[in-house]
């Protein structure tokens, strides 16, 4: 991915990225339990995306 591709990708995803950044800002004040839950959720989301890219079946 070159610089122009990255810029276009960011431009297309900007509303989603900014929304997630706002969520992240709100989490700064959250409890450790809430932060851990968010971390685990993001980990599994990333894992699922990687499995899809590899074409592996997913469990629901």
Coordinates of C-alpha atoms in Angstrom, one line a residue:
X1 CA 0.0 0.0 0.0
X2 CA 1.5 3.3 -1.0
X3 CA 0.9 6.7 0.5
X4 CA -1.9 7.6 -1.9
X5 CA -3.7 4.3 -1.2
X6 CA -3.3 4.9 2.5
X7 CA -4.7 8.4 2.2
X8 CA -7.7 7.3 0.2
X9 CA -8.4 4.4 2.6
X10 CA -8.3 6.8 5.5
X11 CA -10.5 9.2 3.7
X12 CA -13.1 6.5 3.0
X13 CA -13.0 5.2 6.6
X14 CA -12.7 8.6 8.3
X15 CA -16.2 8.8 9.9
X16 CA -15.8 5.3 11.3
X17 CA -12.2 6.0 12.6
X18 CA -13.3 9.3 14.2
X19 CA -16.3 7.5 15.9
X20 CA -14.0 4.9 17.3
X21 CA -11.5 7.5 18.5
X22 CA -14.4 9.2 20.4
X23 CA -15.3 5.8 22.0
X24 CA -11.6 5.4 22.9
X25 CA -11.6 8.8 24.6
X26 CA -14.6 7.8 26.7
X27 CA -12.9 4.6 27.7
X28 CA -9.9 6.4 29.3
X29 CA -12.0 7.0 32.4
X30 CA -13.5 3.5 32.5
X31 CA -12.8 0.8 35.1
X32 CA -10.2 -1.8 34.6
X33 CA -12.9 -4.4 34.1
X34 CA -14.4 -2.3 31.3
X35 CA -11.0 -1.7 29.7
X36 CA -10.2 -5.4 29.8
X37 CA -13.6 -6.3 28.2
X38 CA -13.0 -3.8 25.4
X39 CA -9.5 -5.2 24.8
X40 CA -10.7 -8.7 24.5
X41 CA -13.5 -7.6 22.2
X42 CA -11.1 -5.9 19.9
X43 CA -8.7 -8.9 19.9
X44 CA -11.5 -11.2 18.8
X45 CA -12.6 -8.8 16.1
X46 CA -9.1 -8.5 14.7
X47 CA -8.8 -12.3 14.8
X48 CA -12.0 -12.7 12.9
X49 CA -10.9 -10.3 10.2
X50 CA -7.6 -12.2 9.8
X51 CA -9.4 -15.5 9.5
X52 CA -11.7 -14.0 6.8
X53 CA -8.7 -12.8 4.9
X54 CA -7.1 -16.2 5.1
X55 CA -10.4 -17.8 3.9
X56 CA -10.7 -20.0 7.0
X57 CA -14.1 -21.0 8.3
X58 CA -15.3 -19.1 11.4
X59 CA -17.2 -20.2 14.4
X60 CA -20.1 -18.0 15.5

